[in-house]
Amino acid sequence: MSWFDFDWVDAFTDRAFGGNGCAVVHGGASLSDAICMAYVQETSLVECTFTGPSDIADIRVRYFLASREIPFAGHPTIATVAAMRSRGMIDGDSLTLETGAGLVDIRLKGDEIEMTQVAPQFGAEVPADLVASAIGLSADAITSPPQFVSTGLPFCITVLRDHAALRAAKLAEGPLREVAAMAGFSGSDMAEPFLVTLQGATDVGDTFSRLLLAPPSPPEDPFTGSATGAMAAYLWKHGLMEKDSFVAEQGHDMGRPGQATVTRVGPPEAMTGIKVAGSGHVLMRGQVNLPEGN
C-alpha cells in the first residue's frame, strides 16, 4: 500500500458544488486498471484522473470511469490542471498533457484553463428514431440527424427541439446498446447520446446540454467537456452555430451549473481543433492509501 496526494476539484465552475467533480490522484498513473476503477467507484464520481511522468509532454494523464479507462475526458482535464496549478506544479502559462487521445495543449488565461481538443472526427449517422427510443422521446423531438463525433472521445450528438424535450429524456438501455453497436462498441462500452438544445440555460448561454449515463456510472454527468467539444464541432459542421466562439451550459437542472467557452480552430469545413475553456475550484485535498501492483 502507498499514500498518494489527491485533489477533489469541481470543474467548469468557479465555486464549490458547481460544475463536475473529479478526483486527481497525483503520481497514480502507474496504478493498475483495477485499482483505478475501484477508486472511481469509491468516490461515486463519473471520472477520476491519475498523473505521472511523460517522455513526450509535461505530464501524463490517465482517465478512468468506474468501468474502464478512456483515452480523454474534458472536465477531468480542467480538474487536473487546476489541481496542479493550486499546488504550484506549473511554470508559466502553458503546458502539454500526454493522453490516450494524443497530446493536449493547455493555456492558462487568468482564472480560465483552456484546452485544445484534437481535430474532430465525424463518424456514423444514427437513425433519429433509434436514438429517440434510446432516450424515451418521439423522433420529432430530434431536429438534426444524430451523428457520432469525437474530439478525443466519441459521442452521439443529438440536437433536440427545446428544453422540455431535453428535460424529459430518459435512457433505455436496450436501444442504447443498438446505438453503441452502430459505433462499433460492444460489451460494457456504451455510447450515450449527448443531448443539446440551441438555447442556453441562462441568458449568458448559447447551448444547454445533458449527458445521461448507463450503470455503473452515476445517472447523469453534470458537465462534459469532451462532449462539449464534439457537440460544438457538430454544430459548426452542420451550420447550426454562426458564432466562432460561444458559451455552452450544462448541469443547471442538477443544481450543479457549469459553463464553458468553446472556440473553433480553423474554418467549419476544415477544423483543426476545438478549444474548450473553463474554471476549476479545488474543493478538498488529502491523501489516499492505495495498493500497488494488483
JSON list of N, CA and C in Angstrom, two decimals, residues 12 57-61 63 72-85 90-99 102-118 274-278:
[
{"chain": "A", "resi": 12, "resn": "PHE", "atom": "N", "xyz": [-15.29, 23.37, -14.49]},
{"chain": "A", "resi": 12, "resn": "PHE", "atom": "CA", "xyz": [-16.22, 24.20, -15.25]},
{"chain": "A", "resi": 12, "resn": "PHE", "atom": "C", "xyz": [-17.11, 25.03, -14.33]},
{"chain": "A", "resi": 57, "resn": "ALA", "atom": "N", "xyz": [5.66, 14.90, -23.05]},
{"chain": "A", "resi": 57, "resn": "ALA", "atom": "CA", "xyz": [4.84, 16.05, -22.64]},
{"chain": "A", "resi": 57, "resn": "ALA", "atom": "C", "xyz": [5.26, 16.46, -21.23]},
{"chain": "A", "resi": 58, "resn": "ASP", "atom": "N", "xyz": [4.61, 17.48, -20.71]},
{"chain": "A", "resi": 58, "resn": "ASP", "atom": "CA", "xyz": [4.94, 17.92, -19.35]},
{"chain": "A", "resi": 58, "resn": "ASP", "atom": "C", "xyz": [4.47, 16.91, -18.30]},
{"chain": "A", "resi": 59, "resn": "ILE", "atom": "N", "xyz": [3.37, 16.21, -18.60]},
{"chain": "A", "resi": 59, "resn": "ILE", "atom": "CA", "xyz": [2.85, 15.23, -17.65]},
{"chain": "A", "resi": 59, "resn": "ILE", "atom": "C", "xyz": [1.94, 14.26, -18.40]},
{"chain": "A", "resi": 60, "resn": "ARG", "atom": "N", "xyz": [1.84, 13.05, -17.90]},
{"chain": "A", "resi": 60, "resn": "ARG", "atom": "CA", "xyz": [0.94, 12.06, -18.45]},
{"chain": "A", "resi": 60, "resn": "ARG", "atom": "C", "xyz": [-0.32, 12.02, -17.60]},
{"chain": "A", "resi": 61, "resn": "VAL", "atom": "N", "xyz": [-1.48, 11.91, -18.25]},
{"chain": "A", "resi": 61, "resn": "VAL", "atom": "CA", "xyz": [-2.76, 11.84, -17.55]},
{"chain": "A", "resi": 61, "resn": "VAL", "atom": "C", "xyz": [-3.53, 10.63, -18.05]},
{"chain": "A", "resi": 63, "resn": "TYR", "atom": "N", "xyz": [-7.24, 8.58, -17.65]},
{"chain": "A", "resi": 63, "resn": "TYR", "atom": "CA", "xyz": [-8.62, 8.90, -17.33]},
{"chain": "A", "resi": 63, "resn": "TYR", "atom": "C", "xyz": [-9.40, 7.60, -17.11]},
{"chain": "A", "resi": 72, "resn": "PHE", "atom": "N", "xyz": [-9.54, 10.07, -23.11]},
{"chain": "A", "resi": 72, "resn": "PHE", "atom": "CA", "xyz": [-9.56, 11.50, -22.85]},
{"chain": "A", "resi": 72, "resn": "PHE", "atom": "C", "xyz": [-10.89, 11.87, -22.24]},
{"chain": "A", "resi": 73, "resn": "ALA", "atom": "N", "xyz": [-10.91, 12.92, -21.45]},
{"chain": "A", "resi": 73, "resn": "ALA", "atom": "CA", "xyz": [-12.16, 13.47, -20.93]},
{"chain": "A", "resi": 73, "resn": "ALA", "atom": "C", "xyz": [-11.93, 14.95, -20.63]},
{"chain": "A", "resi": 74, "resn": "GLY", "atom": "N", "xyz": [-12.97, 15.74, -20.81]},
{"chain": "A", "resi": 74, "resn": "GLY", "atom": "CA", "xyz": [-12.83, 17.19, -20.73]},
{"chain": "A", "resi": 74, "resn": "GLY", "atom": "C", "xyz": [-12.75, 17.75, -19.33]},
{"chain": "A", "resi": 75, "resn": "HIS", "atom": "N", "xyz": [-13.81, 17.49, -18.51]},
{"chain": "A", "resi": 75, "resn": "HIS", "atom": "CA", "xyz": [-13.79, 18.11, -17.19]},
{"chain": "A", "resi": 75, "resn": "HIS", "atom": "C", "xyz": [-12.65, 17.57, -16.32]},
{"chain": "A", "resi": 76, "resn": "PRO", "atom": "N", "xyz": [-12.24, 16.29, -16.46]},
{"chain": "A", "resi": 76, "resn": "PRO", "atom": "CA", "xyz": [-11.07, 15.86, -15.70]},
{"chain": "A", "resi": 76, "resn": "PRO", "atom": "C", "xyz": [-9.77, 16.54, -16.13]},
{"chain": "A", "resi": 77, "resn": "THR", "atom": "N", "xyz": [-9.70, 16.95, -17.40]},
{"chain": "A", "resi": 77, "resn": "THR", "atom": "CA", "xyz": [-8.52, 17.70, -17.84]},
{"chain": "A", "resi": 77, "resn": "THR", "atom": "C", "xyz": [-8.47, 19.05, -17.14]},
{"chain": "A", "resi": 78, "resn": "ILE", "atom": "N", "xyz": [-9.59, 19.76, -17.12]},
{"chain": "A", "resi": 78, "resn": "ILE", "atom": "CA", "xyz": [-9.65, 21.04, -16.41]},
{"chain": "A", "resi": 78, "resn": "ILE", "atom": "C", "xyz": [-9.32, 20.82, -14.93]},
{"chain": "A", "resi": 79, "resn": "ALA", "atom": "N", "xyz": [-9.88, 19.77, -14.33]},
{"chain": "A", "resi": 79, "resn": "ALA", "atom": "CA", "xyz": [-9.64, 19.49, -12.92]},
{"chain": "A", "resi": 79, "resn": "ALA", "atom": "C", "xyz": [-8.17, 19.19, -12.66]},
{"chain": "A", "resi": 80, "resn": "THR", "atom": "N", "xyz": [-7.55, 18.41, -13.52]},
{"chain": "A", "resi": 80, "resn": "THR", "atom": "CA", "xyz": [-6.14, 18.04, -13.33]},
{"chain": "A", "resi": 80, "resn": "THR", "atom": "C", "xyz": [-5.25, 19.27, -13.36]},
{"chain": "A", "resi": 81, "resn": "VAL", "atom": "N", "xyz": [-5.48, 20.13, -14.33]},
{"chain": "A", "resi": 81, "resn": "VAL", "atom": "CA", "xyz": [-4.64, 21.33, -14.43]},
{"chain": "A", "resi": 81, "resn": "VAL", "atom": "C", "xyz": [-4.91, 22.28, -13.27]},
{"chain": "A", "resi": 82, "resn": "ALA", "atom": "N", "xyz": [-6.17, 22.41, -12.87]},
{"chain": "A", "resi": 82, "resn": "ALA", "atom": "CA", "xyz": [-6.49, 23.26, -11.71]},
{"chain": "A", "resi": 82, "resn": "ALA", "atom": "C", "xyz": [-5.80, 22.74, -10.46]},
{"chain": "A", "resi": 83, "resn": "ALA", "atom": "N", "xyz": [-5.79, 21.41, -10.28]},
{"chain": "A", "resi": 83, "resn": "ALA", "atom": "CA", "xyz": [-5.13, 20.81, -9.12]},
{"chain": "A", "resi": 83, "resn": "ALA", "atom": "C", "xyz": [-3.63, 21.07, -9.15]},
{"chain": "A", "resi": 84, "resn": "MET", "atom": "N", "xyz": [-3.02, 20.88, -10.31]},
{"chain": "A", "resi": 84, "resn": "MET", "atom": "CA", "xyz": [-1.58, 21.12, -10.44]},
{"chain": "A", "resi": 84, "resn": "MET", "atom": "C", "xyz": [-1.24, 22.58, -10.18]},
{"chain": "A", "resi": 85, "resn": "ARG", "atom": "N", "xyz": [-2.05, 23.49, -10.72]},
{"chain": "A", "resi": 85, "resn": "ARG", "atom": "CA", "xyz": [-1.78, 24.91, -10.52]},
{"chain": "A", "resi": 85, "resn": "ARG", "atom": "C", "xyz": [-1.91, 25.28, -9.05]},
{"chain": "A", "resi": 90, "resn": "ILE", "atom": "N", "xyz": [2.97, 24.12, -11.93]},
{"chain": "A", "resi": 90, "resn": "ILE", "atom": "CA", "xyz": [3.00, 24.60, -13.31]},
{"chain": "A", "resi": 90, "resn": "ILE", "atom": "C", "xyz": [3.83, 25.87, -13.38]},
{"chain": "A", "resi": 91, "resn": "ASP", "atom": "N", "xyz": [4.83, 25.88, -14.25]},
{"chain": "A", "resi": 91, "resn": "ASP", "atom": "CA", "xyz": [5.63, 27.07, -14.51]},
{"chain": "A", "resi": 91, "resn": "ASP", "atom": "C", "xyz": [5.12, 27.72, -15.80]},
{"chain": "A", "resi": 92, "resn": "GLY", "atom": "N", "xyz": [4.84, 29.01, -15.76]},
{"chain": "A", "resi": 92, "resn": "GLY", "atom": "CA", "xyz": [4.39, 29.71, -16.95]},
{"chain": "A", "resi": 92, "resn": "GLY", "atom": "C", "xyz": [2.89, 29.58, -17.17]},
{"chain": "A", "resi": 93, "resn": "ASP", "atom": "N", "xyz": [2.47, 29.88, -18.40]},
{"chain": "A", "resi": 93, "resn": "ASP", "atom": "CA", "xyz": [1.03, 29.91, -18.69]},
{"chain": "A", "resi": 93, "resn": "ASP", "atom": "C", "xyz": [0.62, 28.85, -19.70]},
{"chain": "A", "resi": 94, "resn": "SER", "atom": "N", "xyz": [1.45, 27.81, -19.89]},
{"chain": "A", "resi": 94, "resn": "SER", "atom": "CA", "xyz": [1.09, 26.75, -20.83]},
{"chain": "A", "resi": 94, "resn": "SER", "atom": "C", "xyz": [1.76, 25.44, -20.42]},
{"chain": "A", "resi": 95, "resn": "LEU", "atom": "N", "xyz": [1.18, 24.36, -20.86]},
{"chain": "A", "resi": 95, "resn": "LEU", "atom": "CA", "xyz": [1.77, 23.04, -20.68]},
{"chain": "A", "resi": 95, "resn": "LEU", "atom": "C", "xyz": [1.10, 22.08, -21.64]},
{"chain": "A", "resi": 96, "resn": "THR", "atom": "N", "xyz": [1.69, 20.88, -21.78]},
{"chain": "A", "resi": 96, "resn": "THR", "atom": "CA", "xyz": [1.17, 19.86, -22.67]},
{"chain": "A", "resi": 96, "resn": "THR", "atom": "C", "xyz": [0.94, 18.59, -21.89]},
{"chain": "A", "resi": 97, "resn": "LEU", "atom": "N", "xyz": [-0.20, 17.95, -22.14]},
{"chain": "A", "resi": 97, "resn": "LEU", "atom": "CA", "xyz": [-0.56, 16.71, -21.48]},
{"chain": "A", "resi": 97, "resn": "LEU", "atom": "C", "xyz": [-0.45, 15.55, -22.47]},
{"chain": "A", "resi": 98, "resn": "GLU", "atom": "N", "xyz": [0.11, 14.44, -22.01]},
{"chain": "A", "resi": 98, "resn": "GLU", "atom": "CA", "xyz": [0.07, 13.19, -22.77]},
{"chain": "A", "resi": 98, "resn": "GLU", "atom": "C", "xyz": [-1.18, 12.43, -22.36]},
{"chain": "A", "resi": 99, "resn": "THR", "atom": "N", "xyz": [-2.07, 12.19, -23.30]},
{"chain": "A", "resi": 99, "resn": "THR", "atom": "CA", "xyz": [-3.30, 11.45, -23.02]},
{"chain": "A", "resi": 99, "resn": "THR", "atom": "C", "xyz": [-3.42, 10.29, -24.00]},
{"chain": "A", "resi": 102, "resn": "GLY", "atom": "N", "xyz": [-3.80, 11.44, -27.54]},
{"chain": "A", "resi": 102, "resn": "GLY", "atom": "CA", "xyz": [-2.74, 12.26, -28.12]},
{"chain": "A", "resi": 102, "resn": "GLY", "atom": "C", "xyz": [-2.35, 13.40, -27.18]},
{"chain": "A", "resi": 103, "resn": "LEU", "atom": "N", "xyz": [-1.53, 14.31, -27.69]},
{"chain": "A", "resi": 103, "resn": "LEU", "atom": "CA", "xyz": [-1.08, 15.44, -26.89]},
{"chain": "A", "resi": 103, "resn": "LEU", "atom": "C", "xyz": [-2.17, 16.51, -26.84]},
{"chain": "A", "resi": 104, "resn": "VAL", "atom": "N", "xyz": [-2.40, 17.05, -25.65]},
{"chain": "A", "resi": 104, "resn": "VAL", "atom": "CA", "xyz": [-3.40, 18.10, -25.46]},
{"chain": "A", "resi": 104, "resn": "VAL", "atom": "C", "xyz": [-2.69, 19.34, -24.94]},
{"chain": "A", "resi": 105, "resn": "ASP", "atom": "N", "xyz": [-2.82, 20.43, -25.69]},
{"chain": "A", "resi": 105, "resn": "ASP", "atom": "CA", "xyz": [-2.20, 21.69, -25.30]},
{"chain": "A", "resi": 105, "resn": "ASP", "atom": "C", "xyz": [-3.11, 22.46, -24.35]},
{"chain": "A", "resi": 106, "resn": "ILE", "atom": "N", "xyz": [-2.51, 23.03, -23.31]},
{"chain": "A", "resi": 106, "resn": "ILE", "atom": "CA", "xyz": [-3.23, 23.78, -22.29]},
{"chain": "A", "resi": 106, "resn": "ILE", "atom": "C", "xyz": [-2.66, 25.18, -22.20]},
{"chain": "A", "resi": 107, "resn": "ARG", "atom": "N", "xyz": [-3.55, 26.15, -22.08]},
{"chain": "A", "resi": 107, "resn": "ARG", "atom": "CA", "xyz": [-3.13, 27.53, -21.80]},
{"chain": "A", "resi": 107, "resn": "ARG", "atom": "C", "xyz": [-3.90, 28.04, -20.58]},
{"chain": "A", "resi": 108, "resn": "LEU", "atom": "N", "xyz": [-3.19, 28.74, -19.71]},
{"chain": "A", "resi": 108, "resn": "LEU", "atom": "CA", "xyz": [-3.82, 29.37, -18.55]},
{"chain": "A", "resi": 108, "resn": "LEU", "atom": "C", "xyz": [-4.08, 30.82, -18.90]},
{"chain": "A", "resi": 109, "resn": "LYS", "atom": "N", "xyz": [-5.35, 31.21, -18.84]},
{"chain": "A", "resi": 109, "resn": "LYS", "atom": "CA", "xyz": [-5.77, 32.56, -19.22]},
{"chain": "A", "resi": 109, "resn": "LYS", "atom": "C", "xyz": [-6.53, 33.17, -18.05]},
{"chain": "A", "resi": 110, "resn": "GLY", "atom": "N", "xyz": [-5.77, 33.77, -17.11]},
{"chain": "A", "resi": 110, "resn": "GLY", "atom": "CA", "xyz": [-6.39, 34.26, -15.89]},
{"chain": "A", "resi": 110, "resn": "GLY", "atom": "C", "xyz": [-6.90, 33.08, -15.08]},
{"chain": "A", "resi": 111, "resn": "ASP", "atom": "N", "xyz": [-8.16, 33.13, -14.67]},
{"chain": "A", "resi": 111, "resn": "ASP", "atom": "CA", "xyz": [-8.74, 32.03, -13.91]},
{"chain": "A", "resi": 111, "resn": "ASP", "atom": "C", "xyz": [-9.17, 30.87, -14.79]},
{"chain": "A", "resi": 112, "resn": "GLU", "atom": "N", "xyz": [-9.21, 31.09, -16.10]},
{"chain": "A", "resi": 112, "resn": "GLU", "atom": "CA", "xyz": [-9.67, 30.05, -17.02]},
{"chain": "A", "resi": 112, "resn": "GLU", "atom": "C", "xyz": [-8.53, 29.14, -17.46]},
{"chain": "A", "resi": 113, "resn": "ILE", "atom": "N", "xyz": [-8.89, 27.89, -17.66]},
{"chain": "A", "resi": 113, "resn": "ILE", "atom": "CA", "xyz": [-7.98, 26.89, -18.22]},
{"chain": "A", "resi": 113, "resn": "ILE", "atom": "C", "xyz": [-8.54, 26.50, -19.58]},
{"chain": "A", "resi": 114, "resn": "GLU", "atom": "N", "xyz": [-7.74, 26.69, -20.62]},
{"chain": "A", "resi": 114, "resn": "GLU", "atom": "CA", "xyz": [-8.19, 26.42, -21.99]},
{"chain": "A", "resi": 114, "resn": "GLU", "atom": "C", "xyz": [-7.45, 25.21, -22.54]},
{"chain": "A", "resi": 115, "resn": "MET", "atom": "N", "xyz": [-8.20, 24.19, -22.92]},
{"chain": "A", "resi": 115, "resn": "MET", "atom": "CA", "xyz": [-7.60, 23.01, -23.55]},
{"chain": "A", "resi": 115, "resn": "MET", "atom": "C", "xyz": [-7.97, 22.99, -25.02]},
{"chain": "A", "resi": 116, "resn": "THR", "atom": "N", "xyz": [-7.02, 22.61, -25.84]},
{"chain": "A", "resi": 116, "resn": "THR", "atom": "CA", "xyz": [-7.29, 22.46, -27.27]},
{"chain": "A", "resi": 116, "resn": "THR", "atom": "C", "xyz": [-7.48, 20.99, -27.56]},
{"chain": "A", "resi": 117, "resn": "GLN", "atom": "N", "xyz": [-8.73, 20.61, -27.81]},
{"chain": "A", "resi": 117, "resn": "GLN", "atom": "CA", "xyz": [-9.03, 19.22, -28.15]},
{"chain": "A", "resi": 117, "resn": "GLN", "atom": "C", "xyz": [-8.64, 18.95, -29.60]},
{"chain": "A", "resi": 118, "resn": "VAL", "atom": "N", "xyz": [-8.37, 17.70, -29.91]},
{"chain": "A", "resi": 118, "resn": "VAL", "atom": "CA", "xyz": [-7.88, 17.33, -31.23]},
{"chain": "A", "resi": 118, "resn": "VAL", "atom": "C", "xyz": [-8.93, 17.61, -32.30]},
{"chain": "A", "resi": 274, "resn": "ILE", "atom": "N", "xyz": [-10.60, 22.08, -31.39]},
{"chain": "A", "resi": 274, "resn": "ILE", "atom": "CA", "xyz": [-11.68, 22.77, -30.69]},
{"chain": "A", "resi": 274, "resn": "ILE", "atom": "C", "xyz": [-11.13, 23.19, -29.32]},
{"chain": "A", "resi": 275, "resn": "LYS", "atom": "N", "xyz": [-11.22, 24.48, -29.01]},
{"chain": "A", "resi": 275, "resn": "LYS", "atom": "CA", "xyz": [-10.77, 24.98, -27.71]},
{"chain": "A", "resi": 275, "resn": "LYS", "atom": "C", "xyz": [-11.96, 25.03, -26.75]},
{"chain": "A", "resi": 276, "resn": "VAL", "atom": "N", "xyz": [-11.78, 24.42, -25.60]},
{"chain": "A", "resi": 276, "resn": "VAL", "atom": "CA", "xyz": [-12.81, 24.43, -24.56]},
{"chain": "A", "resi": 276, "resn": "VAL", "atom": "C", "xyz": [-12.16, 24.98, -23.29]},
{"chain": "A", "resi": 277, "resn": "ALA", "atom": "N", "xyz": [-12.74, 26.05, -22.76]},
{"chain": "A", "resi": 277, "resn": "ALA", "atom": "CA", "xyz": [-12.13, 26.74, -21.61]},
{"chain": "A", "resi": 277, "resn": "ALA", "atom": "C", "xyz": [-13.11, 26.83, -20.46]},
{"chain": "A", "resi": 278, "resn": "GLY", "atom": "N", "xyz": [-12.61, 26.65, -19.25]},
{"chain": "A", "resi": 278, "resn": "GLY", "atom": "CA", "xyz": [-13.42, 26.78, -18.06]},
{"chain": "A", "resi": 278, "resn": "GLY", "atom": "C", "xyz": [-12.56, 26.90, -16.82]}
]
